[in-house]
Coordinates of N, CA and C in Angstrom, one line a residue:
X1029 N 4.8 8.0 4.6 CA 3.9 7.0 5.2 C 3.2 6.2 4.1
X1030 N 2.8 6.9 3.0 CA 2.1 6.2 1.9 C 3.0 5.2 1.2
X1031 N 4.3 5.5 1.2 CA 5.3 4.6 0.6 C 5.4 3.3 1.4
X1032 N 5.3 3.4 2.7 CA 5.3 2.2 3.6 C 4.1 1.4 3.4
X1033 N 2.9 2.1 3.3 CA 1.7 1.4 3.1 C 1.7 0.6 1.7
X1034 N 2.2 1.3 0.7 CA 2.3 0.7 -0.6 C 3.2 -0.5 -0.6
X1035 N 4.3 -0.5 0.1 CA 5.2 -1.6 0.2 C 4.6 -2.8 0.9
X1036 N 3.8 -2.5 1.9 CA 3.1 -3.6 2.6 C 2.0 -4.2 1.7
X1037 N 1.3 -3.4 1.0 CA 0.2 -3.9 0.1 C 0.8 -4.7 -1.0
X1038 N 2.0 -4.3 -1.6 CA 2.6 -5.1 -2.6 C 3.2 -6.4 -2.1
X1039 N 3.7 -6.4 -0.8 CA 4.1 -7.6 -0.2 C 3.0 -8.6 0.0
X1040 N 1.8 -8.1 0.5 CA 0.7 -9.0 0.6 C 0.2 -9.5 -0.7
X1041 N 0.2 -8.7 -1.7 CA -0.2 -9.1 -3.1 C 0.8 -10.2 -3.6
X1042 N 2.1 -10.1 -3.3 CA 3.1 -11.1 -3.7 C 2.8 -12.4 -3.0
X1043 N 2.6 -12.3 -1.7 CA 2.4 -13.5 -0.9 C 1.1 -14.2 -1.4
X1044 N 0.0 -13.4 -1.6 CA -1.2 -14.0 -2.1 C -1.0 -14.7 -3.4
X1045 N -0.3 -14.0 -4.3 CA 0.0 -14.6 -5.6 C 0.8 -15.9 -5.6
X1046 N 1.8 -15.9 -4.8 CA 2.6 -17.1 -4.6 C 1.9 -18.3 -4.0
X1047 N 1.1 -17.9 -3.0 CA 0.3 -19.0 -2.2 C -1.0 -19.4 -2.9
X1048 N -1.4 -18.5 -3.9 CA -2.7 -18.8 -4.5 C -3.9 -18.6 -3.6
X1049 N -3.7 -17.6 -2.8 CA -4.8 -17.3 -1.8 C -5.6 -16.1 -2.3
X1050 N -6.9 -16.2 -2.0 CA -7.8 -15.1 -2.2 C -8.7 -15.0 -1.0
X1051 N -8.9 -13.8 -0.5 CA -9.8 -13.5 0.6 C -11.1 -13.1 0.1
X1052 N -12.0 -14.0 -0.2 CA -13.3 -13.6 -0.7 C -13.2 -13.2 -2.2
X1053 N -14.2 -12.5 -2.6 CA -14.2 -12.0 -4.0 C -13.7 -10.6 -4.1
X1054 N -13.6 -9.9 -3.0 CA -13.3 -8.5 -2.9 C -11.8 -8.3 -2.9
X1055 N -11.1 -8.9 -1.9 CA -9.7 -8.8 -1.7 C -8.9 -9.8 -2.6
X1056 N -8.4 -9.4 -3.7 CA -7.6 -10.2 -4.6 C -6.3 -9.6 -4.8
X1057 N -5.4 -10.3 -5.6 CA -4.1 -9.8 -5.9 C -4.2 -8.5 -6.7
X1058 N -5.2 -8.4 -7.6 CA -5.4 -7.2 -8.4 C -5.8 -6.0 -7.5
X1059 N -6.7 -6.3 -6.6 CA -7.2 -5.2 -5.7 C -6.0 -4.7 -4.8
X1060 N -5.2 -5.6 -4.3 CA -4.0 -5.1 -3.5 C -3.0 -4.4 -4.3
X1061 N -2.8 -4.8 -5.6 CA -1.9 -4.1 -6.4 C -2.4 -2.7 -6.8
X1062 N -3.7 -2.6 -7.0 CA -4.3 -1.3 -7.3 C -4.2 -0.4 -6.1
X1063 N -4.4 -0.9 -5.0 CA -4.3 -0.1 -3.7 C -2.9 0.4 -3.5
X1064 N -1.9 -0.5 -3.8 CA -0.5 -0.2 -3.7 C -0.1 0.9 -4.6
X1065 N -0.6 0.8 -5.9 CA -0.3 1.9 -6.9 C -0.9 3.2 -6.5
X1066 N -2.1 3.2 -5.9 CA -2.7 4.4 -5.4 C -1.9 5.0 -4.3
X1067 N -1.4 4.2 -3.4 CA -0.5 4.8 -2.3 C 0.8 5.3 -2.9
X1068 N 1.4 4.7 -3.9 CA 2.6 5.2 -4.5 C 2.3 6.6 -5.2
X1069 N 1.1 6.7 -5.8 CA 0.8 7.9 -6.5 C 0.6 9.0 -5.5
X1070 N -0.1 8.7 -4.4 CA -0.3 9.7 -3.3 C 1.1 10.1 -2.7
X1071 N 2.0 9.2 -2.5 CA 3.3 9.5 -2.0 C 4.1 10.4 -3.0
X1072 N 4.0 10.1 -4.3 CA 4.7 10.9 -5.2 C 4.1 12.3 -5.4
X1073 N 2.8 12.5 -5.1 CA 2.2 13.8 -5.1 C 2.5 14.6 -3.9
X1074 N 3.1 14.0 -2.9 CA 3.5 14.7 -1.7 C 2.5 14.7 -0.6
X1075 N 1.4 13.9 -0.7 CA 0.4 13.8 0.3 C 1.0 13.1 1.5
X1076 N 0.9 13.7 2.7 CA 1.5 13.2 3.9 C 2.9 13.6 4.1
X1077 N 3.5 14.3 3.2 CA 4.9 14.7 3.4 C 4.9 15.9 4.4
X1078 N 6.0 16.1 5.0 CA 6.2 17.2 5.9 C 5.6 17.1 7.3
X1079 N 5.3 15.9 7.7 CA 4.7 15.8 9.0 C 5.9 15.9 10.0
X1080 N 5.7 16.7 11.0 CA 6.8 16.8 12.0 C 6.2 17.0 13.4
X1081 N 6.9 16.8 14.4 CA 6.5 17.0 15.7 C 6.8 18.5 16.1
X1082 N 5.8 19.2 16.5 CA 6.0 20.6 16.9 C 6.1 20.7 18.4
X1083 N 7.1 21.4 18.8 CA 7.3 21.6 20.3 C 7.0 23.0 20.7

């Protein structure tokens, strides 16, 4: 799940970088990239792994 979130954050960062868009002073390309790297790190640590539906 964190890998999907990281991919979406990196996609937004790429689009913002290409379009030259910034959403205020808080959400920038650097912020989105850092959040994406955090999600990748959590994914590699195994956080969120092993979720399953129990019957």
